[in-house]
Amino acid sequence: MNNLPGHPPGRGPGASVKITDVAARAGVAPMTVSRVLNTPDRVSEPTAARVRAAIEELGYMPNLIAGGLSSRRSRMIAAIVPTIASPMFSAPVQTFTDAMEQAGYHVMLALSGYGAESEDAQIRAVLARRPDGLLLTGAQRSPAIRALLRSANLPVVEIWDTGPEPTDILVGFDHAEMGAAVADFFVRQGHTNFAALCARDPRAILRRQGFVDRVAHHGLTLVAERRLDAPSSIEDGRTGLRQIVGQLAPRTALFCSSDLVAFGAMTEARLHGVNVPEQLAICGFGDFEVARFCSPAITTARVDGGAIGARAAEALLARINGATAESRVLVPFEIIPRGTT
Amino acid sequence: MNNLPGHPPGRGPGASVKITDVAARAGVAPMTVSRVLNTPDRVSEPTAARVRAAIEELGYMPNLIAGGLSSRRSRMIAAIVPTIASPMFSAPVQTFTDAMEQAGYHVMLALSGYGAESEDAQIRAVLARRPDGLLLTGAQRSPAIRALLRSANLPVVEIWDTGPEPTDILVGFDHAEMGAAVADFFVRQGHTNFAALCARDPRAILRRQGFVDRVAHHGLTLVAERRLDAPSSIEDGRTGLRQIVGQLAPRTALFCSSDLVAFGAMTEARLHGVNVPEQLAICGFGDFEVARFCSPAITTARVDGGAIGARAAEALLARINGATAESRVLVPFEIIPRGTT
DNA sequence: AGGGAGATTGATATCGTGAACAACCTGCCG
DNA sequence: CGGCAGGTTGTTCACGATATCAATCTCCCT
């Protein structure tokens, strides 16, 4: 009586058909409409059909804000990553979002850049929306933030890293170990001169450290090195190589913190008349498309970023649904020898 | 009295300090706490200080779900793009999200893949969260969805495309025009033989059509062409070129629907002994990093994806704030001649 | 001193839904 | 035929905040 279908009572005209309107139209209680939408098994078929018809006729669209307030479940997950301009993060975010949507959750995306205090602020901000779960990048958090996360009492999954004390769930791998594996790989190929182009990204720094330590462990040293800004790009790889090309030994093995850097380094090396792989062997990280399909294809330390997102979604959903999910998922990495070594 | 700071009444223990708790602690009404947070100008400084202290002491975190229900403003924007695995969309999403966060909004990300019905479903799903605005990709919508969007009564910005009847705001450019510009560019360089590698993406198809039409308008024709799946990749460019390499004229100009395709085509062409640009001139689209920094750098039709996201955010915020924002923002494109032409 | 404008604070009424419990109805069993 | 179990539907209230209007209080001017 109060609200004709097209003349809602709210401020602007529009989709303000509410559950009570549907209920009135179908001749049932609002709660019954809610049940048709959320727990259809608990409604008799004839009633459900009438309700569905009313929903259709009125163009009713449930208000998940109200539902979330009432049920204290937002059906929303917040994801905080430094950037999605790099495949390193766009890949897991893509698969994670896909998987969560499949399960009826939406993903709120927040970008933290590469500053810790910015991430802290983002965490506080998204918690105000009461997400049902949280995806974070990396495993290094301040005690204050850890306490905040614990008191928020929601499942948290941290990706791309590993560490002694995860906040909750962890999906990643040991970066230092991977760096060491690359060093071993080079040594096995008979290399004795090493160089590195490494971004100032917390995890890239761990990989580099693992690489450098293992090189030292073999009694060998770096002949050249350069740090790059994060997130690092093809251009950084090119300028980085340009700066160290004079210091390279006749046969040097170059460790790069990402495939983009590796691709840039390879491109620049050739322009300087340095043959790849004869004079300069290169290993990247990430198995990005460009590394796989350029020529020669770039040897890389591969971790499936998409798989990380998928496993993170699995673990988070399991935890949300009360299952006792694994709290530490180690994803495998492997070195894929290709044309640059 | 009821709720000691650490012992909230809700289900799980945790951040269930609410605005009434803060109010009690500060000796004010809940409404005053709300004002301290939302309209601090309307509270006297001594009172505000007491409230801020109470917030600090109790670790109060506002519940934006409840606030959103009450104020009918979610402070949230939904963004629906086909994928973020391609820089074509990750770039605008990145800048858009950054800009919206700056303005106090969060961005809910939904991935629609390349199916229209999937996008329709996503639109319905996100509208249930009552976003304050919507970012969509492309300008082709069914009448039903357009009606739904209009009835939802929120600002909508469509990016990456242009058309006669935008739903609301539009930030993009004319793809057919761009395709034609590439044809003109090639013709000006004296080319008479053309080829195309084009993804089955709605906008790539428009660009191709513009290219083909303009080629025909010059009285010339394509000697070879291949369609690729969307989203297309470097690999698609390589396999695509492999399939047409036998049909190429001694001097052919190749139109590619993206820089990734162009890079793949260039890589594959060289492996087949086809010189770039002498025997095969190539023009890509998007000005991706790989095109800029590979060697030779790839001639491309450039549109600043990041700028699209930024302009979209501007326009949406203006509309939200009641300003009479422009409803059609045309972003410029330009052909950047580099080493492949 | 009276009074009105403007600043500050409070009380009340929703916002639209789902949880919890109550009521009813049906059918079957003893 | 009474009563109980199980399925179905309804009633009531709380979720946590903000919009709105009312009530003070202050200050200043005539």
XYZ file of C-alpha atoms (C1' of nucleotides) in Angstrom:
742
model
C 0.000 0.000 0.000
C 2.699 2.434 1.015
C 5.118 1.670 -1.731
C 4.074 1.068 -5.257
C 6.750 -0.812 -7.143
C 8.102 2.173 -9.019
C 7.683 4.718 -6.233
C 9.960 3.779 -3.408
C 9.952 5.771 -0.229
C 13.694 6.411 0.028
C 15.558 9.472 -1.075
C 16.265 8.983 -4.742
C 13.945 6.879 -6.791
C 15.483 3.556 -7.697
C 16.062 0.053 -6.536
C 14.666 0.506 -3.076
C 12.335 -2.435 -3.227
C 12.901 -4.147 0.063
C 12.248 -7.506 1.538
C 9.005 -6.341 3.145
C 7.646 -5.282 -0.254
C 8.350 -8.717 -1.638
C 6.803 -10.322 1.414
C 3.637 -8.262 1.054
C 3.370 -9.083 -2.610
C 3.814 -12.797 -1.997
C 1.555 -12.774 1.054
C 4.203 -14.097 3.422
C 6.376 -12.801 6.226
C 9.657 -11.067 5.406
C 11.511 -13.849 7.125
C 10.129 -16.312 4.633
C 11.536 -14.269 1.786
C 14.885 -14.231 3.519
C 14.713 -18.000 3.818
C 13.905 -18.436 0.161
C 17.104 -16.598 -0.635
C 19.412 -18.027 1.994
C 18.089 -21.410 3.038
C 15.676 -22.540 0.301
C 15.504 -26.048 1.777
C 13.488 -24.730 4.668
C 10.656 -23.383 2.588
C 7.905 -25.397 0.932
C 8.039 -25.394 -2.815
C 4.683 -23.646 -3.450
C 5.569 -20.818 -1.111
C 9.048 -20.497 -2.537
C 7.597 -20.263 -6.034
C 5.255 -17.452 -5.012
C 8.138 -15.605 -3.395
C 10.391 -16.037 -6.399
C 7.634 -14.695 -8.617
C 7.234 -11.657 -6.387
C 10.989 -11.065 -6.431
C 10.948 -11.228 -10.186
C 7.962 -8.933 -10.561
C 9.300 -6.276 -8.248
C 12.881 -6.541 -9.402
C 13.948 -7.052 -5.828
C 17.655 -6.978 -5.117
C 18.730 -7.993 -1.627
C 20.701 -5.439 0.364
C 23.870 -7.190 1.456
C 24.827 -4.282 3.680
C 21.768 -4.798 5.817
C 22.178 -8.558 5.627
C 25.787 -8.256 6.640
C 24.967 -6.117 9.618
C 22.314 -8.493 10.794
C 24.171 -11.732 10.241
C 27.608 -10.368 11.052
C 28.949 -11.939 7.907
C 29.929 -9.570 5.140
C 30.650 -12.265 2.555
C 33.566 -10.125 1.597
C 37.317 -10.658 1.710
C 39.874 -7.893 1.719
C 43.093 -8.327 -0.227
C 46.046 -6.047 0.334
C 48.931 -6.263 -2.103
C 51.680 -3.776 -2.945
C 50.570 -3.351 -6.535
C 48.821 -5.192 -9.314
C 51.013 -3.628 -11.970
C 53.370 -6.589 -11.612
C 52.431 -10.142 -12.606
C 53.935 -11.164 -9.287
C 50.777 -9.905 -7.609
C 48.225 -9.610 -10.371
C 48.422 -13.372 -10.942
C 47.582 -14.445 -7.391
C 44.999 -11.691 -7.011
C 43.350 -12.829 -10.233
C 43.053 -16.480 -9.212
C 42.197 -15.609 -5.642
C 39.392 -13.301 -6.710
C 38.081 -15.850 -9.180
C 38.020 -18.562 -6.553
C 36.391 -16.409 -3.905
C 33.715 -15.212 -6.315
C 32.991 -18.821 -7.111
C 32.364 -19.378 -3.424
C 30.030 -16.391 -3.145
C 32.495 -13.910 -1.723
C 33.573 -10.599 -3.137
C 37.082 -9.260 -2.914
C 37.908 -5.773 -1.826
C 41.240 -4.729 -3.245
C 43.625 -2.391 -1.481
C 47.033 -1.355 -2.774
C 49.727 -0.666 -0.241
C 52.692 0.256 -2.410
C 55.976 -0.726 -0.863
C 55.757 1.043 2.472
C 55.022 -0.793 5.728
C 53.179 2.095 7.351
C 50.968 2.342 4.320
C 50.047 -1.315 4.688
C 49.252 -0.815 8.369
C 46.879 1.990 7.470
C 45.261 -0.145 4.794
C 44.736 -2.978 7.246
C 43.024 -0.691 9.720
C 40.890 0.782 6.990
C 39.670 -2.489 5.553
C 38.991 -4.031 8.955
C 36.385 -1.326 9.447
C 34.400 -3.063 6.737
C 34.352 -6.260 8.735
C 35.639 -8.610 6.060
C 35.178 -12.337 6.614
C 38.836 -12.861 5.789
C 41.999 -11.099 4.828
C 44.714 -11.664 2.269
C 48.048 -10.002 2.956
C 51.376 -9.986 1.181
C 54.486 -11.107 2.974
C 54.860 -12.395 6.504
C 56.601 -9.508 8.241
C 54.212 -7.567 10.460
C 54.679 -5.318 13.445
C 53.553 -6.671 16.834
C 50.897 -3.967 17.021
C 49.348 -5.038 13.735
C 49.558 -8.691 14.701
C 47.688 -7.921 17.890
C 45.110 -5.965 15.949
C 44.628 -8.840 13.523
C 44.294 -11.345 16.294
C 41.751 -9.236 18.112
C 39.785 -8.808 14.890
C 39.325 -12.536 15.061
C 39.228 -13.338 11.353
C 41.108 -15.736 9.143
C 44.198 -14.149 7.651
C 46.280 -15.610 4.877
C 49.714 -14.275 4.096
C 51.154 -15.050 0.705
C 54.486 -15.026 -1.082
C 56.574 -15.568 1.988
C 57.277 -17.858 4.848
C 58.536 -17.269 8.318
C 58.755 -18.709 11.800
C 55.546 -17.189 13.136
C 52.787 -16.665 10.632
C 49.896 -14.551 11.815
C 47.474 -17.262 10.819
C 47.638 -19.054 7.473
C 50.648 -18.844 5.220
C 50.998 -19.733 1.561
C 54.474 -19.221 0.239
C 58.011 -20.502 0.106
C 61.436 -19.788 1.517
C 63.019 -17.069 -0.578
C 66.518 -17.486 0.826
C 66.375 -21.153 -0.038
C 65.410 -20.283 -3.582
C 68.315 -17.849 -3.910
C 70.637 -20.562 -2.670
C 69.198 -22.989 -5.201
C 69.998 -20.593 -8.007
C 73.574 -20.268 -6.744
C 73.910 -24.039 -6.655
C 72.492 -24.264 -10.143
C 75.075 -21.810 -11.488
C 77.924 -23.527 -9.628
C 76.883 -26.875 -11.032
C 77.231 -25.342 -14.475
C 80.807 -24.443 -13.677
C 80.383 -20.749 -13.023
C 82.855 -18.967 -10.764
C 81.960 -15.314 -11.359
C 78.653 -13.948 -10.182
C 76.668 -10.761 -10.359
C 73.252 -9.671 -9.123
C 70.544 -7.184 -10.004
C 68.140 -7.098 -7.126
C 65.110 -4.965 -6.293
C 64.653 -3.388 -2.866
C 61.643 -5.530 -2.188
C 61.641 -7.385 1.145
C 61.322 -10.780 -0.488
C 63.764 -10.054 -3.300
C 66.263 -9.067 -0.646
C 65.813 -12.445 1.020
C 66.416 -14.238 -2.274
C 69.522 -12.210 -2.907
C 70.833 -12.933 0.545
C 70.329 -16.643 0.020
C 72.127 -16.392 -3.283
C 75.046 -14.387 -1.926
C 75.457 -16.600 1.135
C 75.529 -19.735 -0.955
C 78.012 -18.222 -3.361
C 80.227 -17.384 -0.389
C 79.714 -20.861 0.981
C 81.219 -22.164 -2.243
C 84.209 -19.915 -1.639
C 83.254 -17.606 -4.491
C 82.218 -13.960 -4.686
C 80.207 -11.421 -6.640
C 82.084 -9.405 -9.210
C 79.285 -6.860 -9.609
C 75.969 -5.956 -8.080
C 73.300 -3.335 -8.296
C 70.166 -2.593 -6.276
C 66.992 -1.541 -8.060
C 63.853 0.216 -6.941
C 60.758 -1.831 -6.212
C 58.681 -2.745 -8.058
C 61.398 -3.290 -10.590
C 60.830 -3.308 -14.292
C 62.399 -4.183 -17.605
C 63.822 -0.695 -17.719
C 65.465 -1.168 -14.333
C 67.059 -4.335 -15.686
C 68.444 -2.475 -18.641
C 69.841 0.457 -16.705
C 71.121 -1.892 -14.011
C 73.041 -3.952 -16.493
C 74.392 -0.877 -18.200
C 75.898 0.172 -14.891
C 77.691 -3.096 -14.237
C 78.563 -4.172 -17.760
C 82.097 -2.822 -17.343
C 82.690 -4.964 -14.270
C 81.652 -8.272 -15.738
C 84.123 -11.094 -16.008
C 84.466 -12.890 -19.356
C 82.002 -15.475 -18.128
C 79.614 -14.248 -15.483
C 76.403 -15.686 -14.012
C 73.779 -13.035 -13.294
C 71.110 -13.397 -10.647
C 68.040 -11.215 -11.224
C 65.243 -10.545 -8.771
C 62.574 -10.942 -11.420
C 62.092 -12.042 -14.993
C 61.403 -8.483 -16.028
C 64.800 -7.450 -14.737
C 66.332 -10.481 -16.427
C 64.713 -9.629 -19.736
C 65.913 -6.045 -19.520
C 69.415 -7.199 -18.618
C 69.514 -9.615 -21.519
C 68.306 -6.987 -23.962
C 70.882 -4.486 -22.789
C 73.711 -7.025 -22.718
C 73.219 -7.850 -26.375
C 73.279 -4.188 -27.299
C 76.676 -4.002 -25.604
C 77.903 -6.948 -27.597
C 77.814 -9.288 -24.640
C 76.643 -12.714 -25.741
C 73.951 -14.482 -23.763
C 74.491 -17.112 -22.508
C 78.122 -17.572 -23.592
C 79.544 -14.509 -21.864
C 76.670 -13.769 -19.534
C 74.389 -16.438 -18.096
C 71.118 -15.117 -16.672
C 68.559 -16.503 -14.279
C 65.363 -14.635 -13.489
C 62.507 -15.226 -11.121
C 58.792 -15.655 -11.542
C 58.379 -17.434 -14.868
C 56.584 -14.487 -16.433
C 55.281 -14.811 -19.920
C 57.932 -12.592 -21.432
C 60.665 -14.850 -20.083
C 59.031 -17.925 -21.493
C 58.403 -16.631 -24.984
C 61.256 -14.280 -25.728
C 64.257 -15.555 -27.583
C 66.347 -16.985 -26.171
C 63.880 -17.958 -23.473
C 65.096 -16.992 -20.025
C 66.117 -19.484 -17.393
C 64.030 -18.758 -14.347
C 63.190 -19.789 -10.829
C 59.541 -20.626 -11.153
C 56.818 -20.274 -8.560
C 53.242 -20.482 -9.715
C 51.751 -17.166 -8.641
C 48.310 -18.265 -9.769
C 48.586 -21.382 -7.636
C 49.461 -19.257 -4.629
C 46.225 -17.331 -5.053
C 44.239 -20.523 -5.502
C 45.744 -22.218 -2.465
C 45.230 -19.074 -0.422
C 41.547 -19.051 -1.377
C 41.187 -22.732 -0.505
C 42.793 -22.345 2.877
C 40.816 -19.226 3.700
C 37.510 -20.797 2.718
C 38.290 -23.897 4.725
C 39.033 -21.779 7.764
C 35.914 -19.710 7.274
C 33.830 -22.860 7.051
C 35.253 -24.035 10.327
C 37.435 -26.781 8.940
C 40.804 -27.156 10.573
C 42.798 -25.938 7.610
C 46.503 -26.305 7.269
C 48.152 -23.180 8.483
C 51.282 -23.413 6.396
C 51.189 -24.248 2.732
C 54.578 -24.402 1.076
C 54.367 -24.027 -2.662
C 57.146 -25.623 -4.638
C 59.687 -23.730 -6.670
C 61.875 -25.076 -9.398
C 64.594 -23.774 -11.627
C 63.665 -24.049 -15.274
C 66.770 -24.114 -17.433
C 66.183 -22.383 -20.725
C 68.240 -20.530 -23.278
C 70.062 -18.053 -21.067
C 72.189 -20.543 -19.131
C 29.348 -1.721 32.696
C 28.121 -4.393 30.390
C 31.188 -4.650 28.273
C 34.667 -4.484 29.599
C 37.115 -3.548 26.866
C 38.491 -7.027 26.378
C 35.244 -8.912 26.950
C 32.823 -7.930 24.264
C 29.324 -9.300 24.241
C 29.313 -10.560 20.662
C 29.935 -14.078 19.501
C 33.645 -14.334 19.120
C 35.827 -12.213 21.326
C 37.452 -9.390 19.432
C 36.926 -5.968 18.041
C 33.357 -5.569 19.130
C 33.846 -2.310 20.903
C 31.028 -0.214 19.621
C 30.188 3.402 19.442
C 28.077 3.266 22.600
C 31.057 1.940 24.541
C 33.175 4.853 23.410
C 30.364 7.258 24.217
C 29.985 5.889 27.719
C 33.705 6.075 28.320
C 33.887 9.666 27.117
C 30.706 10.670 28.899
C 28.923 11.805 25.746
C 26.133 10.589 23.506
C 26.881 8.087 20.731
C 25.930 10.713 18.208
C 28.752 12.909 19.408
C 31.254 10.130 18.831
C 29.879 9.721 15.352
C 30.348 13.407 14.745
C 33.928 13.360 15.972
C 34.629 10.754 13.314
C 32.597 12.125 10.433
C 32.140 15.856 10.933
C 34.801 16.933 13.430
C 34.089 20.609 12.723
C 30.817 20.305 14.528
C 32.279 19.214 17.835
C 34.047 21.431 20.353
C 37.702 20.724 20.737
C 37.639 19.647 24.425
C 34.844 17.175 23.776
C 36.523 15.861 20.635
C 39.731 15.316 22.578
C 37.930 13.297 25.245
C 36.263 11.201 22.570
C 39.502 10.600 20.707
C 41.113 9.503 23.943
C 38.276 7.065 24.591
C 38.580 5.698 21.063
C 42.277 5.191 21.570
C 41.884 3.542 24.965
C 39.231 1.123 23.850
C 40.750 0.438 20.443
C 37.463 1.320 18.850
C 37.133 0.621 15.158
C 34.019 1.977 13.444
C 31.768 -0.510 11.717
C 31.362 0.722 8.170
C 28.693 -1.860 7.483
C 26.420 -0.381 10.086
C 27.364 3.122 9.047
C 26.651 2.294 5.457
C 23.231 0.918 6.241
C 22.316 3.951 8.241
C 23.701 6.611 5.953
C 22.943 4.794 2.723
C 26.475 5.443 1.577
C 28.794 2.472 1.387
C 31.910 4.482 0.551
C 32.703 1.659 -1.789
C 33.043 1.448 -5.548
C 32.719 -1.737 -7.554
C 35.004 -2.304 -10.518
C 34.266 -4.993 -13.061
C 36.956 -5.793 -15.605
C 37.534 -8.896 -17.737
C 40.842 -9.733 -16.097
C 43.768 -8.110 -14.362
C 46.244 -10.522 -15.892
C 46.699 -8.076 -18.770
C 48.310 -4.657 -18.360
C 45.412 -3.368 -20.431
C 43.234 -3.649 -17.340
C 45.644 -3.919 -14.454
C 46.970 -0.439 -15.235
C 43.645 1.409 -15.063
C 42.487 -0.663 -12.099
C 45.682 0.186 -10.281
C 45.408 3.941 -10.781
C 41.666 3.918 -10.241
C 41.984 2.055 -6.963
C 44.778 4.340 -5.809
C 42.759 7.436 -6.580
C 39.587 6.151 -4.946
C 41.446 5.112 -1.818
C 42.888 8.586 -1.645
C 39.341 9.896 -1.616
C 38.254 7.544 1.154
C 36.596 4.910 -0.986
C 37.413 1.259 -1.269
C 37.251 -0.692 -4.488
C 35.565 -4.028 -4.811
C 37.056 -5.947 -7.693
C 35.083 -8.361 -9.828
C 36.450 -10.276 -12.792
C 34.094 -11.013 -15.613
C 36.308 -12.875 -18.063
C 35.291 -12.284 -21.645
C 31.652 -13.361 -21.533
C 28.790 -10.860 -21.559
C 26.457 -13.008 -19.476
C 29.167 -13.330 -16.874
C 29.448 -9.564 -16.694
C 25.684 -9.230 -16.287
C 25.775 -11.617 -13.368
C 28.654 -9.717 -11.821
C 26.791 -6.453 -12.129
C 23.761 -7.870 -10.383
C 25.939 -9.352 -7.676
C 27.873 -6.201 -6.890
C 24.797 -3.975 -6.936
C 23.528 -5.985 -3.977
C 26.341 -4.396 -1.998
C 25.029 -0.938 -2.777
C 28.215 0.585 -4.116
C 28.381 4.358 -4.392
C 29.648 3.999 -7.939
C 30.520 1.488 -10.595
C 33.391 1.037 -13.033
C 32.691 -1.107 -16.068
C 34.730 -2.106 -19.063
C 33.490 -1.326 -22.546
C 30.352 0.477 -23.594
C 28.244 -2.337 -24.990
C 25.462 -3.327 -22.598
C 22.147 -5.053 -23.046
C 19.006 -2.925 -22.633
C 18.026 -4.964 -19.582
C 21.295 -4.212 -17.843
C 21.120 -0.566 -18.825
C 17.666 -0.363 -17.274
C 18.942 -2.072 -14.151
C 21.835 0.351 -13.881
C 19.588 3.331 -14.365
C 17.169 2.126 -11.732
C 20.022 1.549 -9.329
C 20.587 5.260 -9.560
C 24.343 5.372 -9.123
C 27.167 6.924 -11.109
C 28.596 4.502 -13.652
C 31.779 4.999 -15.584
C 32.587 2.879 -18.597
C 36.200 2.742 -19.698
C 38.237 1.721 -22.717
C 35.549 2.370 -25.244
C 33.294 4.968 -26.707
C 29.893 4.776 -28.271
C 26.807 6.747 -29.197
C 24.907 6.165 -25.972
C 26.991 5.757 -22.868
C 25.138 4.499 -19.813
C 26.437 7.420 -17.812
C 30.069 8.524 -17.862
C 32.494 7.306 -20.467
C 36.293 7.426 -20.502
C 37.812 6.011 -23.635
C 38.513 6.507 -27.288
C 37.306 5.383 -30.676
C 38.927 2.064 -31.477
C 37.965 2.032 -35.147
C 39.551 5.423 -35.531
C 42.716 4.147 -33.996
C 42.805 1.149 -36.349
C 42.371 3.526 -39.264
C 45.205 5.701 -37.987
C 47.529 2.711 -37.960
C 46.558 1.905 -41.562
C 47.271 5.479 -42.582
C 50.587 5.351 -40.796
C 51.614 2.230 -42.689
C 50.430 3.637 -46.015
C 52.379 6.809 -45.423
C 55.456 4.648 -45.035
C 54.821 3.212 -48.476
C 53.394 -0.149 -47.473
C 51.059 -1.953 -49.863
C 50.833 -5.382 -48.263
C 49.085 -5.831 -44.945
C 48.435 -8.528 -42.386
C 46.700 -8.669 -39.031
C 46.816 -10.671 -35.834
C 43.760 -9.753 -33.827
C 42.245 -11.027 -30.600
C 38.550 -11.843 -30.307
C 38.035 -9.046 -27.827
C 35.173 -6.659 -28.590
C 37.412 -3.617 -28.702
C 40.238 -5.324 -30.582
C 37.668 -6.291 -33.189
C 36.683 -2.650 -33.568
C 40.302 -1.645 -34.040
C 40.810 -4.340 -36.627
C 37.701 -3.265 -38.490
C 38.924 0.309 -38.590
C 42.263 -0.905 -39.886
C 40.783 -3.170 -42.550
C 38.288 -0.574 -43.723
C 40.968 2.053 -44.101
C 43.236 -0.350 -45.951
C 40.358 -1.067 -48.321
C 39.697 2.640 -48.632
C 43.239 3.016 -49.930
C 42.455 0.346 -52.518
C 44.683 -2.193 -50.820
C 44.045 -5.529 -49.126
C 45.266 -7.912 -46.444
C 47.541 -10.712 -47.592
C 47.149 -12.670 -44.372
C 45.172 -12.589 -41.157
C 44.628 -14.624 -38.041
C 42.215 -14.326 -35.109
C 43.451 -15.031 -31.600
C 41.723 -15.896 -28.353
C 41.143 -13.164 -25.792
C 42.934 -12.188 -23.704
C 45.776 -12.677 -26.134
C 49.331 -13.220 -25.096
C 52.878 -13.297 -26.366
C 52.416 -16.959 -27.101
C 49.356 -16.216 -29.233
C 51.448 -13.732 -31.174
C 54.091 -16.343 -31.825
C 51.730 -19.102 -32.907
C 49.712 -16.603 -34.915
C 52.709 -15.442 -36.847
C 53.870 -19.004 -37.394
C 50.573 -19.728 -39.086
C 50.767 -16.815 -41.506
C 54.490 -16.613 -42.104
C 54.139 -18.537 -45.363
C 51.625 -16.056 -46.747
C 53.638 -12.913 -46.120
C 54.687 -10.734 -49.020
C 58.371 -9.690 -49.241
C 57.470 -6.474 -47.468
C 54.413 -6.691 -45.247
C 52.983 -4.400 -42.561
C 51.502 -6.287 -39.607
C 48.748 -4.925 -37.412
C 48.590 -6.519 -33.958
C 45.806 -6.146 -31.419
C 48.237 -5.696 -28.542
C 51.893 -5.193 -27.820
C 52.121 -8.672 -26.372
C 50.946 -10.109 -29.659
C 53.352 -7.811 -31.484
C 56.268 -8.905 -29.326
C 55.440 -12.558 -29.885
C 55.109 -11.992 -33.618
C 58.442 -10.203 -33.767
C 60.167 -12.927 -31.803
C 58.753 -15.655 -34.000
C 59.457 -13.773 -37.233
C 63.147 -13.537 -36.449
C 63.313 -17.244 -35.709
C 61.926 -17.806 -39.205
C 64.598 -15.575 -40.688
C 62.177 -12.776 -41.400
C 63.851 -9.443 -40.728
C 62.030 -6.836 -38.694
C 61.385 -4.175 -39.852
C 62.880 -4.675 -43.342
C 60.686 -7.593 -44.392
C 57.996 -7.285 -41.749
C 56.937 -4.010 -40.197
C 54.972 -4.361 -36.962
C 52.672 -2.078 -35.019
C 51.243 -3.094 -31.681
C 48.794 -1.522 -29.280
C 48.976 -0.410 -25.684
C 52.533 0.765 -25.184
C 53.290 -1.985 -22.705
C 56.638 -2.036 -21.040
C 57.897 -4.983 -23.033
C 57.293 -3.110 -26.283
C 59.158 -0.085 -25.071
C 62.228 -1.833 -23.760
C 62.725 -4.805 -26.014
C 65.079 -4.521 -28.944
C 64.170 -3.311 -31.438
C 61.518 -1.392 -29.543
C 58.079 -1.944 -30.994
C 56.101 0.731 -32.783
C 52.801 0.989 -31.004
C 49.501 2.802 -30.801
C 49.648 4.274 -27.356
C 46.805 4.964 -24.970
C 47.652 5.674 -21.376
C 45.799 2.975 -19.455
C 46.798 4.506 -16.156
C 45.363 7.840 -17.242
C 42.087 6.158 -18.103
C 41.820 4.871 -14.556
C 42.706 8.259 -13.132
C 40.243 10.132 -15.298
C 37.556 7.592 -14.500
C 38.135 8.120 -10.787
C 37.989 11.893 -11.197
C 34.767 11.812 -13.133
C 33.144 9.358 -10.752
C 34.118 11.348 -7.676
C 32.859 14.547 -9.242
C 29.536 12.903 -10.013
C 29.301 11.454 -6.518
C 29.960 14.854 -5.025
C 27.158 16.300 -7.032
C 29.259 18.239 -9.495
C 28.081 18.245 -13.056
C 30.894 16.133 -14.387
C 31.650 15.686 -18.032
C 29.985 12.572 -19.236
C 32.352 11.788 -22.060
C 36.089 11.955 -21.650
C 38.043 11.123 -24.765
C 41.588 10.120 -24.018
C 44.106 10.743 -26.755
C 45.942 8.038 -28.642
C 49.062 8.411 -30.682
C 51.218 6.205 -32.797
C 54.741 5.996 -31.478
C 57.148 5.041 -34.244
C 59.942 2.895 -32.929
C 62.245 0.232 -34.267
C 59.752 -2.115 -35.892
C 58.548 0.188 -38.654
C 18.251 43.207 30.483
C 15.927 40.840 26.689
C 16.310 38.181 22.829
C 17.944 36.003 18.812
C 21.666 33.755 16.089
C 24.913 30.261 16.060
C 27.377 26.643 18.141
C 27.183 22.380 20.618
C 25.065 18.279 22.344
C 21.430 14.887 23.044
C 17.162 11.885 22.179
C 14.703 9.326 19.061
C 13.707 6.896 15.049
C 15.066 4.422 11.503
C 18.263 1.869 7.832
C 16.945 -3.571 5.741
C 17.956 -7.786 7.052
C 18.660 -12.424 9.749
C 18.808 -15.006 14.436
C 16.152 -17.014 17.759
C 12.247 -18.594 19.338
C 7.222 -19.303 19.118
C 3.217 -20.928 16.831
C 0.879 -23.600 13.856
C -0.164 -27.515 10.905
C 0.097 -32.081 9.210
C 0.366 -36.818 9.601
C 1.437 -40.874 11.914
C 1.634 -43.940 15.799
C 0.011 -46.179 19.738
C -8.638 -40.283 19.177
C -4.769 -38.022 21.717
C -0.246 -36.638 21.380
C 4.133 -36.021 19.588
C 7.627 -35.268 15.934
C 8.912 -32.734 12.164
C 8.171 -29.464 8.775
C 6.703 -24.782 7.777
C 5.728 -20.044 8.775
C 5.427 -15.969 11.672
C 6.846 -12.555 15.457
C 10.046 -10.029 17.763
C 14.158 -7.955 18.304
C 18.997 -6.767 17.640
C 22.809 -5.710 14.429
C 25.774 -0.657 14.991
C 25.580 3.223 13.159
C 23.586 8.083 11.314
C 19.670 11.577 10.006
C 16.790 14.581 11.983
C 14.972 17.387 15.061
C 14.945 19.232 19.705
C 17.260 21.175 23.604
C 20.730 23.734 25.634
C 24.261 27.008 26.065
C 27.030 31.134 24.740
C 27.661 35.311 23.232
C 26.639 39.637 21.586
C 23.762 43.435 20.157
C 20.160 46.752 20.862
